[in-house]
Short mmCIF file of C-alpha atoms in Angstrom, two decimals:
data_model
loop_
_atom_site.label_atom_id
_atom_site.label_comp_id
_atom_site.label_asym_id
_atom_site.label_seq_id
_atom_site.Cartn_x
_atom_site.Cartn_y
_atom_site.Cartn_z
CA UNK A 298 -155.32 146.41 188.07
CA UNK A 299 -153.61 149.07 186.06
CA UNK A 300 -151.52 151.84 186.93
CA UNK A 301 -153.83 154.29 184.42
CA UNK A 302 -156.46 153.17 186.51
CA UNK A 303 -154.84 153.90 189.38
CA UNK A 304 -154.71 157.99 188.62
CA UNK A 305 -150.89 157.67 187.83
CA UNK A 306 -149.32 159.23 184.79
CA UNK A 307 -147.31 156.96 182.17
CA UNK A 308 -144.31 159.43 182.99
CA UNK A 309 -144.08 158.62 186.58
CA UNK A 310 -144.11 154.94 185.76
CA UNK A 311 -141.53 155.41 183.13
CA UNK A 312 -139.39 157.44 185.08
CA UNK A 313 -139.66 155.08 188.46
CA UNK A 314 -136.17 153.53 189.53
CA UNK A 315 -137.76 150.20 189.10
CA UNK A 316 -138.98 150.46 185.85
CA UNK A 317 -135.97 152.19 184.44
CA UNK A 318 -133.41 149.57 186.16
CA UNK A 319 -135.76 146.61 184.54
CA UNK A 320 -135.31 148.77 181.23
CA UNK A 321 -131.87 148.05 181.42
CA UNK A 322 -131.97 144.61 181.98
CA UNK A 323 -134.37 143.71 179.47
CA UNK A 324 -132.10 144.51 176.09
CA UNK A 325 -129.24 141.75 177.31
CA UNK A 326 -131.77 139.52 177.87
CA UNK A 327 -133.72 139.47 174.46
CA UNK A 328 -130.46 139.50 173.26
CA UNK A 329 -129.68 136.78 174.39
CA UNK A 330 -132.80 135.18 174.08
CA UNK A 331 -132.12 135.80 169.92
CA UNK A 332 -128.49 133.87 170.39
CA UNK A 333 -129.72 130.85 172.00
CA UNK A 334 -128.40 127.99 169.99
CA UNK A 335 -127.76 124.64 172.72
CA UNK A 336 -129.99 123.91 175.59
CA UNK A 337 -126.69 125.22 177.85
CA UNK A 338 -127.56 128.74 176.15
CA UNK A 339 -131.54 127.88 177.74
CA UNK A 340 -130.42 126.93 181.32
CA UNK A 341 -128.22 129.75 181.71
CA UNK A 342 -130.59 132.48 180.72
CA UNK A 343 -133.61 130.53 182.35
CA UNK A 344 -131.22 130.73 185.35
CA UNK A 345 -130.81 134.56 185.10
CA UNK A 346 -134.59 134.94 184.01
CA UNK A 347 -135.76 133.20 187.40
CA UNK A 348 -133.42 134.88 190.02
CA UNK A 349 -135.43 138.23 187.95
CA UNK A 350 -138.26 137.34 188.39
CA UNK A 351 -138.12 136.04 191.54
CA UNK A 352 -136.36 139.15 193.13
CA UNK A 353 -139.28 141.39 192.04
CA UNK A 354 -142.31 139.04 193.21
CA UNK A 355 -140.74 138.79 196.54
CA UNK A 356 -140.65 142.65 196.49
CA UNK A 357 -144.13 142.48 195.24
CA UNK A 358 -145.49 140.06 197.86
CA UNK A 359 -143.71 142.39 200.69
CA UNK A 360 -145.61 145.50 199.44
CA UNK A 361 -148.70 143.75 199.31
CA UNK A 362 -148.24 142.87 202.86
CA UNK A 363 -147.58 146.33 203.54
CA UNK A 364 -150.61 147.39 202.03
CA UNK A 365 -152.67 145.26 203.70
CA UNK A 366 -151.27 146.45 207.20
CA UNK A 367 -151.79 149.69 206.68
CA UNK A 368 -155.19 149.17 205.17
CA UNK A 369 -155.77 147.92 208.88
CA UNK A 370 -154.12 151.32 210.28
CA UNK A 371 -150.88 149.26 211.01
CA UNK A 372 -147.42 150.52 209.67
CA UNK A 373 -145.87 148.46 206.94
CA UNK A 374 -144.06 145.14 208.38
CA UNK A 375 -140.25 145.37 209.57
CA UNK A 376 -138.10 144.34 206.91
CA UNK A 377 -140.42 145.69 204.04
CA UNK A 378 -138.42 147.13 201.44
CA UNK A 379 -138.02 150.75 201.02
CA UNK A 380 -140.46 152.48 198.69
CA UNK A 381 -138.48 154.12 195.47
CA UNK A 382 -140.62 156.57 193.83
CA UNK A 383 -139.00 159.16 196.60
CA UNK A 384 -143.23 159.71 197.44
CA UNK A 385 -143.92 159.50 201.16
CA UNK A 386 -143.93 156.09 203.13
CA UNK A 387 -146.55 157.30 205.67
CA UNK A 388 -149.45 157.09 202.32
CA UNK A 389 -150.75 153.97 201.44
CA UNK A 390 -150.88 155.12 197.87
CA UNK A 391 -147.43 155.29 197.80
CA UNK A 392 -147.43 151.42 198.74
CA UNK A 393 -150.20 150.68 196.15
CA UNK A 394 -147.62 152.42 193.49
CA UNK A 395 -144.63 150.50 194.69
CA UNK A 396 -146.64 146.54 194.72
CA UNK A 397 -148.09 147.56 191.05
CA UNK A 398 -145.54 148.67 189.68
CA UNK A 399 -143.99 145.39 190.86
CA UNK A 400 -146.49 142.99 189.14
CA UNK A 401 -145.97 145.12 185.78
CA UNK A 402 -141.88 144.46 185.79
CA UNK A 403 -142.72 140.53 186.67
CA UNK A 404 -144.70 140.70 184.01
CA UNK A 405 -142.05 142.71 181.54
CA UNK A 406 -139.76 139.90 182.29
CA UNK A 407 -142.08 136.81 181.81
CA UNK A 408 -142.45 138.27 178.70
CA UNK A 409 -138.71 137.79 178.03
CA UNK A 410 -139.99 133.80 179.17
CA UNK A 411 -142.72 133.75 176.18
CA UNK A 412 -139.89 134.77 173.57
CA UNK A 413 -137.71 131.81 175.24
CA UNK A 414 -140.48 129.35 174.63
CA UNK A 415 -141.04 130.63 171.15
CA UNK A 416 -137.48 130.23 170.46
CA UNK A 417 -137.46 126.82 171.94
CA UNK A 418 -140.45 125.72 170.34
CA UNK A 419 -138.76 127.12 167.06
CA UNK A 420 -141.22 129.57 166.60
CA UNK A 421 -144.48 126.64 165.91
CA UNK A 422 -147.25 128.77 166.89
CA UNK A 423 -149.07 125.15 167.46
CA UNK A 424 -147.16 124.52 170.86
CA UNK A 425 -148.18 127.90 172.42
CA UNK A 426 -152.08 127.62 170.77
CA UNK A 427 -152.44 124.44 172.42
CA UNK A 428 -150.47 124.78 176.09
CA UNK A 429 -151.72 128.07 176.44
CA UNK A 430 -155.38 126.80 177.62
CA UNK A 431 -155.34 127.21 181.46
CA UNK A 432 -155.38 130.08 183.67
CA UNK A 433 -152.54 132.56 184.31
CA UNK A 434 -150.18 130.99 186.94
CA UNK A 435 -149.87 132.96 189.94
CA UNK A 436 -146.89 134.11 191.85
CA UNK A 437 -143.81 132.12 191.38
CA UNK A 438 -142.26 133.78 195.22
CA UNK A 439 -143.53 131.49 197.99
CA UNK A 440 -144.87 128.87 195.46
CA UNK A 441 -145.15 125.48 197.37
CA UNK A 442 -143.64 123.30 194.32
CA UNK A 443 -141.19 125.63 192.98
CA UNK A 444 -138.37 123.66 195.06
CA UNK A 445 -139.46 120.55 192.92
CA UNK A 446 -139.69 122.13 189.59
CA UNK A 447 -136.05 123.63 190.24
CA UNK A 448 -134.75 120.08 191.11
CA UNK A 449 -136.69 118.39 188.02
CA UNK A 450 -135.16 121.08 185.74
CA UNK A 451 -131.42 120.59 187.64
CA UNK A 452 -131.58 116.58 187.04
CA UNK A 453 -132.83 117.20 183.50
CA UNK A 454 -129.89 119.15 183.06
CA UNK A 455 -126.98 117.30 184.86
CA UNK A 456 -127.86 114.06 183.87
CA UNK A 457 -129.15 114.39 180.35
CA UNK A 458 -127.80 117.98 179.62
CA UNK A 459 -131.42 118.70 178.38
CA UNK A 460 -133.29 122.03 178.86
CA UNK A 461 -136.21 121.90 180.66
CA UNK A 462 -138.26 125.41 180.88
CA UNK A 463 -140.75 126.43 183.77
CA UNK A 464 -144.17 127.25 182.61
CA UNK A 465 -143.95 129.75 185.42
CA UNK A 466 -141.06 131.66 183.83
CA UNK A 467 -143.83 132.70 180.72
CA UNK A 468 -147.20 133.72 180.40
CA UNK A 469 -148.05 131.61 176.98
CA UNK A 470 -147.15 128.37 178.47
CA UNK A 471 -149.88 127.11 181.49
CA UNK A 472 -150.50 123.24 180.51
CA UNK A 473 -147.81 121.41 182.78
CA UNK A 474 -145.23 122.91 185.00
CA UNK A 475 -142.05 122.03 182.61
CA UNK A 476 -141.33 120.97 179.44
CA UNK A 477 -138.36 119.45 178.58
CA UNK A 478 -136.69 119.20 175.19
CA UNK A 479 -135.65 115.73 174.51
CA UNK A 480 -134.15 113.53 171.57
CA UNK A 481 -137.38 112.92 169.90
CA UNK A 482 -139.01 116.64 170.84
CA UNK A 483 -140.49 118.35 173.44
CA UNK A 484 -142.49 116.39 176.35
CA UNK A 485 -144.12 118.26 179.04
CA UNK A 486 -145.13 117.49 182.63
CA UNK A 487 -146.93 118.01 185.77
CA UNK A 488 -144.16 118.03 189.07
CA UNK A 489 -145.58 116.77 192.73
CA UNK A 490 -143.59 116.88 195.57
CA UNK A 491 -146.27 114.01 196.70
CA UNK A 492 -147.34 111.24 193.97
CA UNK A 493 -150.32 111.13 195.77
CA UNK A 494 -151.15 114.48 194.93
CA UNK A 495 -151.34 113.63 191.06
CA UNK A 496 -153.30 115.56 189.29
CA UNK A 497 -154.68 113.60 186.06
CA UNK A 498 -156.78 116.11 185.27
CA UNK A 499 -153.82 118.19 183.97
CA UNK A 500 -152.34 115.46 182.95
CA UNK A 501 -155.22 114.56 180.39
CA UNK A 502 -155.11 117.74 179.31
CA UNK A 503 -151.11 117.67 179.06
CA UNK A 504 -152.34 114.42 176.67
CA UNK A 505 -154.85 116.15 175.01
CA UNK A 506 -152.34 119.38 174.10
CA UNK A 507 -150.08 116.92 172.55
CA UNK A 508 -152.58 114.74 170.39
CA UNK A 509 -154.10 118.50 169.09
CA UNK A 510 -150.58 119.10 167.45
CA UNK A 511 -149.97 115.48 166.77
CA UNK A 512 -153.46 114.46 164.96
CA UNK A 513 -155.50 117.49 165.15
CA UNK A 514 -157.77 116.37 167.22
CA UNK A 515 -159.38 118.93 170.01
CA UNK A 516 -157.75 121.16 171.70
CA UNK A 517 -158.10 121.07 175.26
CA UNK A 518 -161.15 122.48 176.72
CA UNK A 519 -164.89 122.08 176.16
CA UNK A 520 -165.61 122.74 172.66
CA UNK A 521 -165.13 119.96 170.49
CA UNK A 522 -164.75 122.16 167.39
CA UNK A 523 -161.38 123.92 168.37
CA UNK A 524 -158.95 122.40 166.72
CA UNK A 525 -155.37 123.61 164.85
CA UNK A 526 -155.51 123.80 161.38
CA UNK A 527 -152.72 123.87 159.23
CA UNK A 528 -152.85 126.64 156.11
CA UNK A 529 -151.33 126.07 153.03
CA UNK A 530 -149.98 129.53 152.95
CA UNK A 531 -146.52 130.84 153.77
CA UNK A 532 -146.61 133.38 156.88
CA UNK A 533 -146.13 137.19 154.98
CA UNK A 534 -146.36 140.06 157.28
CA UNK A 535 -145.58 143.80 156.81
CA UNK A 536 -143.06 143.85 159.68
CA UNK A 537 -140.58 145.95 157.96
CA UNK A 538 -143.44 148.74 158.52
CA UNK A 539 -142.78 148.00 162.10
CA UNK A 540 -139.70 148.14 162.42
CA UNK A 541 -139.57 151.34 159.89
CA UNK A 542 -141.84 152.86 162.65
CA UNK A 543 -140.00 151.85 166.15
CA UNK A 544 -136.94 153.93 164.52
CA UNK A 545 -138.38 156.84 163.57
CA UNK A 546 -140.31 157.16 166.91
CA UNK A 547 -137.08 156.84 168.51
CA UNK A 548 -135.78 159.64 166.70
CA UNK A 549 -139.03 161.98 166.04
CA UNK A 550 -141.29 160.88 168.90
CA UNK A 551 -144.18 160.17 166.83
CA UNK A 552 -144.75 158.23 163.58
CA UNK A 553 -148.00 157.39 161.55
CA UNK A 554 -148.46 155.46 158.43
CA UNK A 555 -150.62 153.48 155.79
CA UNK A 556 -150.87 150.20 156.65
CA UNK A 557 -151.28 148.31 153.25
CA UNK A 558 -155.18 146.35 154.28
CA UNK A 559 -157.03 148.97 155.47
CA UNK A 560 -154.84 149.79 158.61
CA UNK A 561 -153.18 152.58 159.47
CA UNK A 562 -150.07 152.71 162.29
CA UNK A 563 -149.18 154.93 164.95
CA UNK A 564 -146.00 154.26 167.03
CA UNK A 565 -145.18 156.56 170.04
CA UNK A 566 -141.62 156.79 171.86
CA UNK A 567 -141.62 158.69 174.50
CA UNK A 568 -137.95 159.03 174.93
CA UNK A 569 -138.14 160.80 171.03
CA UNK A 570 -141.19 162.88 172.30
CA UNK A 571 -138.87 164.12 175.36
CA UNK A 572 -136.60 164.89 173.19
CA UNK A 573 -138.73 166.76 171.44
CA UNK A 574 -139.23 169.40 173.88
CA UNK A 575 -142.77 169.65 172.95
CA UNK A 576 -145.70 170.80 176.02
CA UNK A 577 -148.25 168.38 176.25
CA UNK A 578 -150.50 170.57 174.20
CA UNK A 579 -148.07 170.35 171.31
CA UNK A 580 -147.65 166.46 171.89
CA UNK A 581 -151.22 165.77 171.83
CA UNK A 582 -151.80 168.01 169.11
CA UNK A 583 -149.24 166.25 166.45
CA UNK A 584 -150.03 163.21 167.11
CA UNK A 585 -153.56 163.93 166.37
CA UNK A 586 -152.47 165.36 163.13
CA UNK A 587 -150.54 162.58 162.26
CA UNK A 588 -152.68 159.70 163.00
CA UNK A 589 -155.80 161.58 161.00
CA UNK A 590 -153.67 162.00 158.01
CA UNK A 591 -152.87 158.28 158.02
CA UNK A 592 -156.19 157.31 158.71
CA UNK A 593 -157.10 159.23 155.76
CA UNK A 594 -154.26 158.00 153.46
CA UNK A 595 -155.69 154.30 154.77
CA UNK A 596 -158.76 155.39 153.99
CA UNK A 597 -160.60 154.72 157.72
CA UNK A 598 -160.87 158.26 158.89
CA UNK A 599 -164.94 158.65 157.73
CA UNK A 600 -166.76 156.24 160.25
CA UNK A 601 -164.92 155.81 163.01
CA UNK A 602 -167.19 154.55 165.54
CA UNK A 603 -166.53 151.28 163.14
CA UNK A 604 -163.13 151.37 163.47
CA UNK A 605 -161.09 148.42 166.16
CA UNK A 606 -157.57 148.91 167.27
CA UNK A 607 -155.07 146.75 168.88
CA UNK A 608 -152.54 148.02 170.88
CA UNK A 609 -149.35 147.61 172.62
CA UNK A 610 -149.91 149.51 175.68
CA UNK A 611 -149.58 147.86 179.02
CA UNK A 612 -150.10 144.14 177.24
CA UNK A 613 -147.39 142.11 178.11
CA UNK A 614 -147.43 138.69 179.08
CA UNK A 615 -151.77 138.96 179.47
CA UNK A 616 -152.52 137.43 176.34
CA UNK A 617 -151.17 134.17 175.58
CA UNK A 618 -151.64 134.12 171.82
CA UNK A 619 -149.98 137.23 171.03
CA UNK A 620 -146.09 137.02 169.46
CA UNK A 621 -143.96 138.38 172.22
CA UNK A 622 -142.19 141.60 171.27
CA UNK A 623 -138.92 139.43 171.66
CA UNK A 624 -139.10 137.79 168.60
CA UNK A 625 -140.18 140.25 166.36
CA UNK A 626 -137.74 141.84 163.84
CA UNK A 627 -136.30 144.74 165.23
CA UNK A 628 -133.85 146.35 167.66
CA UNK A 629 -133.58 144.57 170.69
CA UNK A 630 -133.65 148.16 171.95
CA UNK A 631 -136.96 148.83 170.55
CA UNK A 632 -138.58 145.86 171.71
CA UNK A 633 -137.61 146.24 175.18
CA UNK A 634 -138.93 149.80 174.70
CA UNK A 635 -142.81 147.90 173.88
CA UNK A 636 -142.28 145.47 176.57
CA UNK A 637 -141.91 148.47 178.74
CA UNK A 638 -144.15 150.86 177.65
CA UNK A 639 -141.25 153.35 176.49
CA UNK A 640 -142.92 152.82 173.25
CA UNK A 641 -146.21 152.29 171.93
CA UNK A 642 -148.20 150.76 168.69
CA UNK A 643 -151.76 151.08 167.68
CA UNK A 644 -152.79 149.57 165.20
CA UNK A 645 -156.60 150.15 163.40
CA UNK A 646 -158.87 149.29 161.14
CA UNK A 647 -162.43 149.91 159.86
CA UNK A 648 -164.45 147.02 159.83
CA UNK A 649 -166.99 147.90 157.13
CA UNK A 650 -164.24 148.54 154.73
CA UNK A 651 -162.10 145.24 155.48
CA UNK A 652 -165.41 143.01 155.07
CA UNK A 653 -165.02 145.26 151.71
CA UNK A 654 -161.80 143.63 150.73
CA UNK A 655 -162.61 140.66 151.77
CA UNK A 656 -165.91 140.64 149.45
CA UNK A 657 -163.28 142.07 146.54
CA UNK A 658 -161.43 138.85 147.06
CA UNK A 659 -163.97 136.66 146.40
CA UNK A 660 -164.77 136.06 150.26
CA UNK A 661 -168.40 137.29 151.33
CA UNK A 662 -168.34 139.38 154.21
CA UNK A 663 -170.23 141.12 156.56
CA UNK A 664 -169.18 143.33 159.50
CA UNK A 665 -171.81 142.55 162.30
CA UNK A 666 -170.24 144.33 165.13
CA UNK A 667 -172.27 147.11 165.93
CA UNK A 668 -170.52 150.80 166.02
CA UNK A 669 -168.74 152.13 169.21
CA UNK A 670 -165.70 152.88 170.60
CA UNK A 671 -165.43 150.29 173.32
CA UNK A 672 -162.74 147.92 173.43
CA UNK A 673 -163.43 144.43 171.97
CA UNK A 674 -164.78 141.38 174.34
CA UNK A 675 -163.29 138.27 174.24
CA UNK A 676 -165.24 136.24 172.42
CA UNK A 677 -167.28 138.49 170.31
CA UNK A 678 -168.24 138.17 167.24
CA UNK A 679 -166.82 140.92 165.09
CA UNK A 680 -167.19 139.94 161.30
CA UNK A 681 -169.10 136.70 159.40
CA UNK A 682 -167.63 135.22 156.31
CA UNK A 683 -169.40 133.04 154.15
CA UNK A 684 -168.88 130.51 150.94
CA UNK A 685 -171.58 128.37 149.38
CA UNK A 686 -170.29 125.06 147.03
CA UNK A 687 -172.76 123.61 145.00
CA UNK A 688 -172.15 119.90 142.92
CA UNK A 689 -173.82 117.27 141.63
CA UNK A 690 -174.45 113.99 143.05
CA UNK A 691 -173.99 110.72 140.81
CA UNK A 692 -177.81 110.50 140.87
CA UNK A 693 -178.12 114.04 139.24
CA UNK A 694 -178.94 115.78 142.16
CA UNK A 695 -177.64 119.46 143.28
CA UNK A 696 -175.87 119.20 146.44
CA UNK A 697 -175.09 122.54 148.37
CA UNK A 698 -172.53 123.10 151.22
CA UNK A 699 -173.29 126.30 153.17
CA UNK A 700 -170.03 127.08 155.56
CA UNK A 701 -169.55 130.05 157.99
CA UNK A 702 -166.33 130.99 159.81
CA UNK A 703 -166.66 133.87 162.63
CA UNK A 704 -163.92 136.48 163.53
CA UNK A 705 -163.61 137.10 167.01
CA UNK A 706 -160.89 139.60 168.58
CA UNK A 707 -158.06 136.71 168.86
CA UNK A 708 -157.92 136.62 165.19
CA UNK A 709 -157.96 140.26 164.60
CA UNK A 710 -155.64 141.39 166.83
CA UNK A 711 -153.72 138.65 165.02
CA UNK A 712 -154.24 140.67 162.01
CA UNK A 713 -153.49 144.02 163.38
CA UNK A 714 -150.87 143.39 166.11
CA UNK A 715 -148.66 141.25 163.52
CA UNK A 716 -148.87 143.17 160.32
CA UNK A 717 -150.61 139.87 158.62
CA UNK A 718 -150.29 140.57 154.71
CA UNK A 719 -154.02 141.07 153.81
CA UNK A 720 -153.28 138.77 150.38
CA UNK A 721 -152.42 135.99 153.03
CA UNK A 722 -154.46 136.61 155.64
CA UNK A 723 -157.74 135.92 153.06
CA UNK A 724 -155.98 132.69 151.10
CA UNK A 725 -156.15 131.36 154.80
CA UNK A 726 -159.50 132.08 155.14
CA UNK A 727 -160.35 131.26 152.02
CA UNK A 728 -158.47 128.05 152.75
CA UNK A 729 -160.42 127.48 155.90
CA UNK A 730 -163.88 127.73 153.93
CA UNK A 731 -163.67 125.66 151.08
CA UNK A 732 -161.83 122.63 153.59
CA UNK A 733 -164.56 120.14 154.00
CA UNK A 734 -162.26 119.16 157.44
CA UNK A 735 -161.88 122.45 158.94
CA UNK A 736 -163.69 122.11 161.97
CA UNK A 737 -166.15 124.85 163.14
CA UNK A 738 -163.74 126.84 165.48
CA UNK A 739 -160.25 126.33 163.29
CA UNK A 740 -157.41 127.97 164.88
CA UNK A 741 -155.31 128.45 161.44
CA UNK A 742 -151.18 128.30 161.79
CA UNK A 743 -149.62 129.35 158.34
CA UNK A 744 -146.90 127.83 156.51
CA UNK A 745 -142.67 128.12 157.28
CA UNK A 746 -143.98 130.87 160.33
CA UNK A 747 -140.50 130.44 161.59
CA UNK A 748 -139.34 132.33 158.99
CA UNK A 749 -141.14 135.27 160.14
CA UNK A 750 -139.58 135.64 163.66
CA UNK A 751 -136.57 135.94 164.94
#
């Protein structure tokens, strides 16, 4: 559930006590996040991180209980905690607000967990691509192994002064419960209070993660054809664009520009827009302005029931594959500003006119997607490129090799979300067609990424 959905304005959930105390705690904790150097920098801020996160689910799970009482015309439980949006206890609405708003701060600070396991992994996209392949885990508060997982990381700790991080601390990591960082790398593993409650499922898959990065074999799950592939292509990005845009917002509320690859940018600070003292009117109607004119300038304004966006808004910690905001390259201010909501980034393209650049660069391309406005699916098919290789056989004979790769929304919003320089974006495609052992799902990881992120 969100809290749009829910009827309530992104002003009351900026302005909630909650939200603005988590706010606060958010910037020392991606900075700190950017300073770890020694696994004793890890277990200290995992250490902080947990009693967080912990604190707010227990909240959460009380106000859920509370809501559930008074859904059965019982008052909430003695004990609950007190509601802080100053709206009346006696509605249940007021309950809803208080348990949502909950799971979105949990969710604000697992997010500081992702940028501690890129930072761990040293920023190897591979790790997260491949661990990421399981459900969500649930709520950490009142988990039944947590008191195991807390001892393995303690005795990982004490006895080899290793750091061991909790899968439930993050949202990209769900393979394993820990993984540990030891002399020759990461290892990571499934903790049972009983051995006889092993679960070798997970730990074939824990296997199968490992031999994906290892060998490139498949990555776990059923289709044989996902597999990692490495690019031969450094990692270039127009990040500097972001961060050019997270300031300005700050200080003008709004900012729009050209995204070089048919994109265009909007950021939104709603701190700057306050500051602004503009009515709503005059808010909606500037930022309409400014987002046409860089549509235009990115030349995507004509056909826009073509156009796809990705966005910022309310995305934390829901999609594994996405960078978190903590180790991109700007402010620690500004990123805890997108974790929260404070600020947001859309970023959009037309699809007819990428397949266009794409064809320009020697790729054939063809936007299938049909128009509309609707957000994309997972797993829809969005653009096919194609590449034909013809050669002859030591008989004389013309052999040719037909190959098609398919865009779906992950790699998009990879494009979008992370500034991808178009240039490199299409050498990796291009790489990925003419590879006679790029299997037919490749999830591509560039060259020296690590660079890229902070």
């Amino acid at each position: 559930m969100k809290l749009l959905d829910l009827g309530v304005e992104p002003e009351e959930v900026i302005a909630h006590p909650r939200h603005q105390a988590a706010q606060v705690d958010l910037v020392p904790l991606i900075e700190r996040v950017r300073a770890c150097c020694s696994p004793k920098d890890g277990y200290e801020l995992q250490q902080d991180l947990l009693r967080q996160i912990l604190e707010v689910e227990e909240h959460r799970n009380a106000f859920s209980k509370a809501v559930k009482r008074m859904r059965d015309g019982k008052p909430p439980q003695a004990g609950a905690p007190e509601p802080q949006s100053g709206l009346s206890p006696a509605d249940i609405e007021t309950w809803v607000l208080e348990r949502e708003l909950c799971e979105r701060v949990a969710r604000q600070f697992r997010s500081v967990g992702d940028a501690l396991a890129w930072r761990a992994f040293n920023h190897d996209r591979r790790y997260i691509l491949a661990l990421c392949r399981n459900p969500p885990s649930g709520i950490m508060a009142g988990k039944a192994g947590l008191k195991a997982e807390l001892e393995t990381v303690e005795t990982h700790w004490r006895d080899d002064g290793q750091f061991a991080l909790m899968r439930d601390l993050t949202s990209c990591l769900r393979i394993g419960d820990i993984t540990a960082w030891q002399d020759d790398g990461p290892h990571t593993y499934e903790i049972k209070t009983n051995a006889r409650y092993r679960s070798t499922v997970q730990e074939r898959r824990i296997a199968t993660a490992y031999d994906a990065i290892r060998t490139g074999s498949a990555l776990p799950g059923d289709n044989a054809g996902e597999r990692l592939h490495d690019v031969d292509t450094p990692l270039r990005t127009h990040l500097e664009l972001l961060q050019t845009a997270t300031e300005r917002a700050a200080k003008d509320g709004i900012f729009a520009a050209k995204v070089p690859g048919s994109r265009a940018l909007l950021a939104v600070d709603l701190y700057g827009v306050i500051g602004q003292g503009w009515t709503r009117q005059e808010f909606q109607q500037r930022v309409a302005r400014q987002w046409d004119a860089a549509r235009r300038r990115a030349c995507i304004g004509s056909q826009l029931d073509f156009n796809v966006h990705a966005t910022s808004l309310d995305s934390v910690s829901r999609d594994p594959l996405r960078v978190p905001w903590g180790v991109y390259p700007m402010h620690p201010v500004a990123a805890a500003r997108l974790i929260g909501d404070v600020m947001t980034v859309v970023v959009e393209t037309s699809g007819p006119s990428l397949a266009e650049d794409l064809t320009a660069r020697g790729i054939p391309a063809q936007w299938v997607r049909p128009p509309g406005t609707q957000n994309l699916m997972a797993g829809e098919v969005v653009m096919e490129m194609h590449n034909e290789t013809e050669w002859r056989t030591a008989n004389g004979l013309t052999a040719t090799l037909s190959r098609t790769l398919q865009l779906k929304p992950s790699e998009m919003d990879h494009y979008l979300i992370e500034l991808l320089d178009q240039d490199c974006w299409a050498a990796g495609i291009q790489h990925l067609l003419l590879s006679s052992g790029a299997s037919d799902r490749p999830w591509p990881v560039f060259r020296d990424e690590g660079d890229t992120w902070l």
